[in-house]
Every structure is written in C-alpha cells, then in structure tokens.
Coordinates of C-alpha atoms (C1' of nucleotides) and ligand atoms in Angstrom, one line a residue:
Chain K
M1 CA 14.5 -22.0 -29.6
N2 CA 15.5 -18.2 -29.5
R3 CA 13.2 -17.2 -26.2
T4 CA 14.2 -13.1 -27.1
I5 CA 12.2 -14.0 -30.3
D6 CA 9.4 -15.5 -28.8
Y7 CA 8.5 -12.1 -26.5
Y8 CA 9.5 -9.8 -28.9
T9 CA 7.5 -11.9 -31.5
E10 CA 3.6 -11.7 -28.3
L11 CA 4.0 -8.2 -27.2
A12 CA 4.0 -7.5 -31.0
Q13 CA 0.4 -9.2 -32.1
R14 CA -0.8 -7.9 -28.0
G15 CA 0.1 -4.1 -30.1
L16 CA 2.6 -2.9 -28.2
Q17 CA 5.6 -2.6 -29.3
P18 CA 8.9 -4.4 -27.8
S19 CA 11.0 -2.4 -27.0
V20 CA 14.6 -3.5 -25.6
Q21 CA 13.8 -2.4 -22.1
R22 CA 9.9 -4.2 -22.6
V23 CA 11.3 -8.1 -24.0
R24 CA 13.4 -7.2 -21.6
I25 CA 11.0 -7.1 -18.4
L26 CA 9.0 -9.4 -20.0
E27 CA 11.9 -11.9 -20.6
F28 CA 12.3 -11.6 -16.8
L29 CA 9.0 -12.0 -16.1
H30 CA 8.2 -15.4 -17.2
A31 CA 12.2 -16.9 -16.0
N32 CA 11.4 -15.5 -12.1
R33 CA 8.2 -16.5 -11.4
I34 CA 8.7 -14.4 -8.0
H35 CA 6.4 -11.8 -7.8
P36 CA 8.6 -9.3 -8.3
T37 CA 8.1 -5.7 -7.1
A38 CA 8.7 -2.9 -9.5
E39 CA 12.4 -2.4 -7.6
Q40 CA 13.1 -6.2 -7.9
I41 CA 12.9 -6.3 -11.2
W42 CA 15.6 -2.5 -11.5
L43 CA 17.5 -4.4 -9.6
R44 CA 19.0 -7.6 -11.2
L45 CA 18.5 -5.9 -15.3
S46 CA 19.9 -2.3 -14.8
P47 CA 23.5 -4.5 -14.5
G48 CA 22.9 -5.3 -17.7
M49 CA 21.0 -2.6 -19.0
P50 CA 22.9 0.4 -16.6
T51 CA 20.7 2.9 -18.5
L52 CA 17.8 1.2 -17.5
S53 CA 15.1 3.7 -15.7
R54 CA 12.9 2.5 -13.0
T55 CA 10.1 5.1 -14.8
T56 CA 10.8 3.1 -17.4
V57 CA 10.0 -0.1 -15.8
Y58 CA 7.4 1.1 -13.8
N59 CA 5.6 2.4 -16.9
T60 CA 6.3 -0.9 -18.4
L61 CA 4.5 -3.2 -15.9
K62 CA 1.6 -1.0 -15.9
L63 CA 1.6 -1.3 -19.6
F64 CA 1.3 -4.7 -19.0
A65 CA -0.7 -4.8 -16.9
E66 CA -3.2 -3.1 -19.0
A67 CA -2.7 -5.6 -21.2
G68 CA -3.1 -8.2 -19.7
I69 CA 0.0 -9.2 -19.5
V70 CA 0.2 -9.4 -16.3
Q71 CA -1.8 -9.3 -13.3
T72 CA -0.9 -7.0 -10.2
L73 CA -0.8 -8.3 -6.2
V74 CA -1.5 -5.6 -3.8
I75 CA -0.8 -7.8 -0.5
E76 CA 1.2 -5.6 1.6
E77 CA 1.5 -2.1 2.3
K78 CA 3.0 -0.4 0.0
E79 CA 4.6 -2.7 -2.2
M80 CA 2.8 -3.9 -5.6
R81 CA 4.1 -6.9 -6.9
F82 CA 3.8 -8.2 -10.1
D83 CA 2.9 -11.8 -11.7
I84 CA 3.6 -13.1 -15.2
D85 CA 0.6 -15.5 -14.2
T86 CA -2.7 -14.8 -14.9
S87 CA -5.3 -17.1 -14.5
H88 CA -7.3 -17.5 -10.7
H89 CA -5.1 -18.9 -8.1
G90 CA -4.6 -17.0 -5.2
H91 CA -1.3 -16.5 -2.8
F92 CA 0.2 -16.6 0.5
S93 CA 2.8 -14.2 2.2
C94 CA 5.1 -15.5 4.1
D95 CA 5.5 -12.3 6.7
R96 CA 9.3 -13.5 7.1
C97 CA 11.3 -14.5 4.6
G98 CA 8.6 -12.5 2.1
T99 CA 8.2 -15.5 -0.2
V100 CA 5.0 -15.4 -2.5
F101 CA 3.6 -18.6 -2.9
D102 CA 1.1 -19.8 -5.5
F103 CA -1.4 -21.9 -4.3
T104 CA -4.5 -23.5 -6.2
A105 CA -7.9 -21.5 -5.4
S106 CA -11.6 -23.2 -6.3
A107 CA -13.7 -20.5 -4.8
L108 CA -12.2 -17.6 -7.1
S109 CA -13.6 -19.7 -10.0
G110 CA -16.8 -20.0 -8.5
A111 CA -20.4 -18.6 -8.4
V112 CA -20.4 -14.6 -7.4
P113 CA -22.6 -14.0 -3.2
S114 CA -26.4 -12.7 -4.2
E115 CA -25.2 -10.3 -2.1
L116 CA -23.1 -8.7 -5.2
D117 CA -26.4 -9.4 -7.4
G118 CA -25.7 -5.6 -10.1
F119 CA -22.4 -5.3 -9.5
E120 CA -19.5 -5.8 -12.9
I121 CA -16.3 -7.9 -10.9
R122 CA -12.8 -7.2 -12.4
E123 CA -10.9 -9.0 -10.7
R124 CA -10.8 -11.7 -7.8
H125 CA -8.1 -11.8 -5.2
L126 CA -7.8 -14.6 -2.5
Y127 CA -4.5 -14.1 -0.2
Y128 CA -3.3 -15.5 3.1
K129 CA -0.5 -14.2 5.3
G130 CA 1.6 -16.3 8.1
L131 CA 4.9 -18.5 8.0
C132 CA 6.3 -20.9 5.3
R133 CA 6.9 -23.8 6.1
E134 CA 10.5 -23.2 6.2
C135 CA 10.2 -20.4 8.1
R136 CA 7.3 -21.9 10.6
T137 CA 10.5 -24.4 11.4
K138 CA 13.2 -22.2 11.9
E139 CA 10.2 -20.5 14.0
R140 CA 10.3 -22.8 16.1
R141 CA 14.2 -23.9 17.0
K142 CA 14.2 -20.5 18.6
G143 CA 10.9 -21.2 20.4
Chain P
M1 CA -26.8 4.1 26.9
N2 CA -23.7 5.5 27.0
R3 CA -21.8 4.2 24.2
T4 CA -19.1 6.7 25.3
I5 CA -18.4 4.5 29.0
D6 CA -18.8 1.2 26.6
Y7 CA -15.4 1.8 24.7
Y8 CA -13.7 3.5 27.0
T9 CA -14.6 0.4 29.8
E10 CA -13.7 -2.2 26.3
L11 CA -10.8 -1.2 25.6
A12 CA -9.7 -1.1 30.0
Q13 CA -10.8 -4.7 29.4
R14 CA -8.5 -5.6 26.6
G15 CA -5.5 -3.9 29.4
L16 CA -5.1 -1.0 26.7
Q17 CA -5.6 2.5 28.6
P18 CA -8.9 4.1 27.3
S19 CA -7.5 7.8 26.7
V20 CA -9.6 10.3 25.6
Q21 CA -8.3 9.8 21.8
R22 CA -8.8 6.7 21.8
V23 CA -11.8 6.0 22.5
R24 CA -13.2 8.8 20.1
I25 CA -11.8 6.7 17.8
L26 CA -13.5 3.1 18.4
E27 CA -16.5 5.0 19.0
F28 CA -15.5 6.0 15.1
L29 CA -14.8 2.7 13.5
H30 CA -18.5 1.3 15.8
A31 CA -20.8 3.5 14.2
N32 CA -18.7 4.0 10.8
R33 CA -18.5 1.0 9.4
I34 CA -16.8 2.5 6.0
H35 CA -13.5 1.0 6.4
P36 CA -12.1 3.9 7.0
T37 CA -8.5 5.1 5.8
A38 CA -6.4 6.7 8.7
E39 CA -6.9 9.7 6.8
Q40 CA -10.7 9.5 6.7
I41 CA -11.3 9.3 10.3
W42 CA -8.7 11.8 11.5
L43 CA -10.4 14.6 9.0
R44 CA -13.8 13.7 11.0
L45 CA -12.9 13.7 14.4
S46 CA -10.1 16.8 13.9
P47 CA -12.8 19.6 13.9
G48 CA -14.4 18.5 17.5
M49 CA -10.7 17.0 18.3
P50 CA -8.7 19.6 17.7
T51 CA -5.5 19.4 18.6
L52 CA -5.9 16.0 17.3
S53 CA -2.9 14.2 15.7
R54 CA -2.6 12.4 12.5
T55 CA 0.7 10.1 14.0
T56 CA -2.0 9.6 17.0
V57 CA -4.3 8.1 15.0
Y58 CA -1.9 6.1 13.3
N59 CA 0.0 4.6 16.0
T60 CA -4.0 3.9 17.6
L61 CA -5.2 1.9 15.0
K62 CA -1.6 0.3 15.1
L63 CA -2.4 -0.8 18.6
F64 CA -5.8 -1.4 18.0
A65 CA -5.0 -4.0 14.8
E66 CA -2.5 -5.8 17.3
A67 CA -5.1 -6.0 19.5
G68 CA -6.8 -7.8 17.7
I69 CA -9.8 -4.8 18.0
V70 CA -8.9 -3.6 14.3
Q71 CA -8.7 -5.7 10.7
T72 CA -6.0 -4.3 8.4
L73 CA -7.1 -4.6 4.7
V74 CA -4.9 -3.9 2.2
I75 CA -6.7 -3.6 -0.9
E76 CA -5.5 -0.1 -3.0
E77 CA -1.8 0.1 -3.4
K78 CA -0.4 3.1 -1.1
E79 CA -4.0 2.9 1.6
M80 CA -4.2 1.3 4.4
R81 CA -8.1 0.7 5.9
F82 CA -9.7 -0.4 8.9
D83 CA -12.2 -2.3 10.0
I84 CA -14.1 -2.6 13.0
D85 CA -15.9 -5.9 12.0
T86 CA -12.9 -8.8 12.4
S87 CA -14.7 -12.0 11.8
H88 CA -14.2 -13.7 7.9
H89 CA -16.0 -12.0 5.4
G90 CA -15.2 -10.6 1.7
H91 CA -15.1 -7.2 0.6
F92 CA -15.2 -5.4 -3.1
S93 CA -13.9 -2.4 -3.8
C94 CA -15.1 0.0 -6.6
D95 CA -12.7 0.8 -8.8
R96 CA -15.5 4.4 -9.4
C97 CA -16.5 5.2 -6.2
G98 CA -14.2 3.7 -3.3
T99 CA -17.0 2.6 -1.6
V100 CA -15.3 -0.8 -0.1
F101 CA -18.5 -4.0 0.3
D102 CA -18.6 -6.9 3.0
F103 CA -20.2 -9.6 0.9
T104 CA -19.9 -13.3 2.9
A105 CA -17.7 -15.8 1.8
S106 CA -17.1 -19.0 3.3
A107 CA -13.7 -19.4 1.2
L108 CA -12.5 -17.7 4.1
S109 CA -13.4 -20.3 6.7
G110 CA -12.7 -23.4 4.7
A111 CA -10.2 -26.2 4.4
V112 CA -7.0 -24.5 2.7
P113 CA -4.8 -26.7 0.1
S114 CA -2.7 -29.7 0.0
E115 CA -0.3 -27.3 -0.9
L116 CA 0.3 -25.1 2.1
D117 CA 0.8 -28.2 4.3
G118 CA 2.8 -26.6 7.1
F119 CA 2.1 -23.5 6.3
E120 CA 1.3 -21.5 10.0
I121 CA -2.1 -19.0 7.9
R122 CA -2.3 -16.0 10.2
E123 CA -4.7 -14.4 7.9
R124 CA -6.9 -14.8 4.4
H125 CA -7.9 -12.1 2.5
L126 CA -11.0 -12.4 -0.1
Y127 CA -11.2 -9.0 -2.1
Y128 CA -12.6 -8.5 -5.6
K129 CA -13.0 -4.7 -7.5
G130 CA -15.1 -3.5 -10.1
L131 CA -18.0 -1.4 -10.2
C132 CA -21.0 -1.1 -7.5
R133 CA -24.1 -1.7 -8.9
E134 CA -24.4 2.6 -8.6
C135 CA -21.5 2.5 -11.2
R136 CA -22.5 1.1 -13.2
T137 CA -26.2 1.8 -13.9
K138 CA -23.9 5.5 -13.7
E139 CA -21.4 4.3 -16.5
R140 CA -24.3 2.8 -18.9
R141 CA -25.5 5.6 -18.8
K142 CA -23.0 7.6 -20.3
G143 CA -21.9 4.6 -22.7
Chain F
dT1 C1' -2.1 17.0 47.6
dT2 C1' 2.9 16.3 46.0
dA3 C1' 6.4 14.8 44.0
dC4 C1' 7.7 11.8 40.1
dA5 C1' 8.0 8.1 36.4
dA6 C1' 5.5 6.2 33.5
dT7 C1' 2.8 6.6 29.1
dT8 C1' 0.6 9.6 26.4
dC9 C1' 0.2 12.7 23.0
dT10 C1' 1.7 15.9 19.2
dG11 C1' 4.2 17.8 15.6
dT12 C1' 7.4 18.2 12.4
dA13 C1' 11.2 16.2 9.9
dA14 C1' 12.4 11.6 7.4
dT15 C1' 11.6 7.7 4.7
dC16 C1' 9.7 5.8 0.9
dA17 C1' 7.5 3.4 -3.6
dT18 C1' 5.8 5.7 -6.8
dT19 C1' 4.3 9.6 -10.5
dC20 C1' 5.1 13.2 -12.5
dC21 C1' 6.8 15.9 -15.8
dA22 C1' 10.5 18.3 -19.1
dA23 C1' 14.4 16.7 -22.4
dA24 C1' 16.8 13.5 -25.2
dT25 C1' 16.7 9.7 -27.9
dT26 C1' 14.9 6.3 -31.2
dG27 C1' 11.3 4.1 -34.2
dT28 C1' 8.2 4.5 -38.5
dC29 C1' 8.1 5.2 -42.6
dA30 C1' 7.5 8.5 -46.4
Chain G
dT1 C1' 17.8 11.8 -45.4
dG2 C1' 14.2 13.9 -42.7
dA3 C1' 10.3 15.2 -40.1
dC4 C1' 7.2 13.2 -36.4
dA5 C1' 5.2 9.7 -33.4
dA6 C1' 6.9 6.7 -29.2
dT7 C1' 9.2 5.6 -26.6
dT8 C1' 13.1 5.6 -22.2
dT9 C1' 15.8 8.5 -19.1
dG10 C1' 16.2 10.9 -14.8
dG11 C1' 15.4 14.4 -11.1
dA12 C1' 11.3 17.0 -9.0
dA13 C1' 7.0 16.3 -6.8
dT14 C1' 3.6 13.5 -4.4
dG15 C1' 0.9 11.4 -0.7
dA16 C1' 1.0 7.6 2.8
dT17 C1' 3.5 6.3 6.4
dT18 C1' 7.4 6.4 10.5
dA19 C1' 10.8 8.0 12.9
dC20 C1' 11.3 11.0 16.8
dA21 C1' 11.6 14.2 20.5
dG22 C1' 9.9 17.1 23.9
dA23 C1' 5.2 18.2 26.1
dA24 C1' 1.0 16.8 28.2
dT25 C1' -1.0 14.0 31.2
dT26 C1' -1.9 10.2 34.2
dG27 C1' -0.9 6.7 37.7
dT28 C1' 1.7 5.7 42.1
dA29 C1' 3.2 6.4 46.4
dA30 C1' 4.2 9.3 50.1
Ligands
MN1 MN1 0.6 -16.0 -8.2
MN2 MN1 -15.4 -5.3 5.9
ZN3 ZN1 8.6 -17.8 4.3
ZN4 ZN1 -19.2 3.0 -7.1

DNA sequence: TTACAATTCTGTAATCATTCCAAATTGTCA
DNA sequence: TGACAATTTGGAATGATTACAGAATTGTAA
C-alpha cells in the first residue's frame, strides 16, 4: 500500500497536476486530522522540504478548496483552518488549548427555515466554543 | 422619547461609563441591524464626530462584547462583525452582496451531542453561506 | 471652584495572516 | 532537445486588528 501513489492518482483524477508539493500537503491533511492552519502545515512539512514556500501552501489549499477536496473553517478571527473531511459535521473550538473537535450535527442536514426561501445555500457551518473536557478539568483545579 | 438618554442609562446600568463615543456606537448598533464591522461603524459615525478614532471603535466593541451587549460573528475570514441581537439565531452571509441575514435556528437551543459530554459550551453559532434571493435572481439573468 | 488621580480617547506604529507579483523552476509534448 | 505552459518561490504589499504612550476628559474630595 503506497499512500503517495494513492494521493498522486487522487489529484490526477480530479484534474489537478500532482506536483510533489500538492501530494505532500494532501498526505498531511489525510494523516493529521487536526483542522490545521496553513502555517501549521508549512511548519510540519518544511523540515522535509526546505524550499517549500508558504505561498505554495496557501495556493494549494485554495486550489483544494475550489476542487472540493477540503472545506474551509472560519472559527477564530484571522486564521482559516482546513478540513479534509468535507462531510456535514459540527466543530467545537476550545478557547484554552485551541483544539478543534468534530461532532455529529443533524442540524446541518435538515430543512432550511422558510425565511431563506429563494436563497441558494452553498455552505452550512455549525460551531461551538468553550472549554474541552481536559481544559475544563484543569481550570477547576486552579479555581 | 430620547434615545440618547436610553442608551446612556443602559450603559450606566451595566457599570460602563457612558461616554459620548460609547453612547453613539450603541445607538448605531440599535438603529442599524446590519451586523456591521468596526470599520463600517467608524465610517458612518466619523462624519458627525470628526475626532472619533478607529481604535476607540475597536475598544468599545470589545468592551461591549465582554459585557454581553453584543455578540461577535466570525463568518468571513479577516473581518469580525458585531450583532446587538444576542439571542440564539442563525446567520446567512451572501457571497455576492455581503449582506448578513438573520434566521431562526432551533438547533442552537437544543441538546448537545454526547460527543461533547463534559465540555463547557460558551457559544454556539450556525451560519450558512450562498446567494441571497436578490443576488440569485441577478445571477440567473446573466446566465 | 481647585487639584489630582483615574479613566477614556486619540493617532501612529506594530503585528500577523494572507495575497500579490515577477522571476525561477518544472512539466508537457511535438 | 526545444518551446510553451503550469507551478513554485520568496520578498513586498495588504488590511484588519492591536499595542502603546501621550492628550483629553471625568470623578472626587478638599
Ligand atoms: Mn472537522
Ligand atoms: Mn444577527
Ligand atoms: Zn482544551
Ligand atoms: Zn446578496
């Protein structure tokens, strides 16, 4: 089982040229389901690809988003996150540790309120914010 | 009926000093339910208050958010919007004209999925993106 | 009122994620 | 191999937001 080949062909089948950079970024997204930012991806890949440019990471993620390979999450101001899981699900962002958790959300698949009759809905997002279980425990210990 | 006095006392009751700038910004938010950005508020208020600083608008909105007077919306990357309506409701953002619409969303009041047992939920947001009715019509005409 | 401290406001500089852009590199195919 | 197109690179530009330090305003007590 050669993952690199898998992702190489996945890109080719979608009509995207499977450059080394694109395959590595796609690999990273599949292997690290952490809703990373562009910067996080660059930080993790650049040791193994010293010439990798931040701009390439940004360009590639934009390309992937347009091709429907990833969905973009805007939860915190300023930083965009990328999710290789494009299915309908909700996100919980911890204010303390910054982790973004997935959760099942039937609300995203149900009917649209009549107030939006005639609107064309292209994306639906549900996100919660607060403290994750671990961080909540830690906060309690401190008081 | 003197709105200025109303908002003056509203701030005072919340323990916030009702400065001229704060009252004007609060007035604006009540009168213009457009989920404005800080920049929009500044652009609309500065003609009548030539010395108003952008920084003051940002500081005041942060203060209002901490006091629970407004809720902050992060829908588009980079720009934060402010909503004087802090009740649970969903938002639809039009990709074409940028307008942010409200809609009723029972999903925001319901039960939390068991995946988030033990989590402390502080905020819930539901937002859709796409084309509003008007923009959809315009797009169709063009083909 | 007056004086002084505390709070608020102002304007410029700094920050930082993202985008722009032109040059360099790589891929395609005759 | 040679030409042309697509992709990558890295440094500069952008733009919303924040930091900061001095100026203005307000509150308080004599
Ligand atoms: Mn996810
Ligand atoms: Mn609203
Ligand atoms: Zn946490
Ligand atoms: Zn529209």
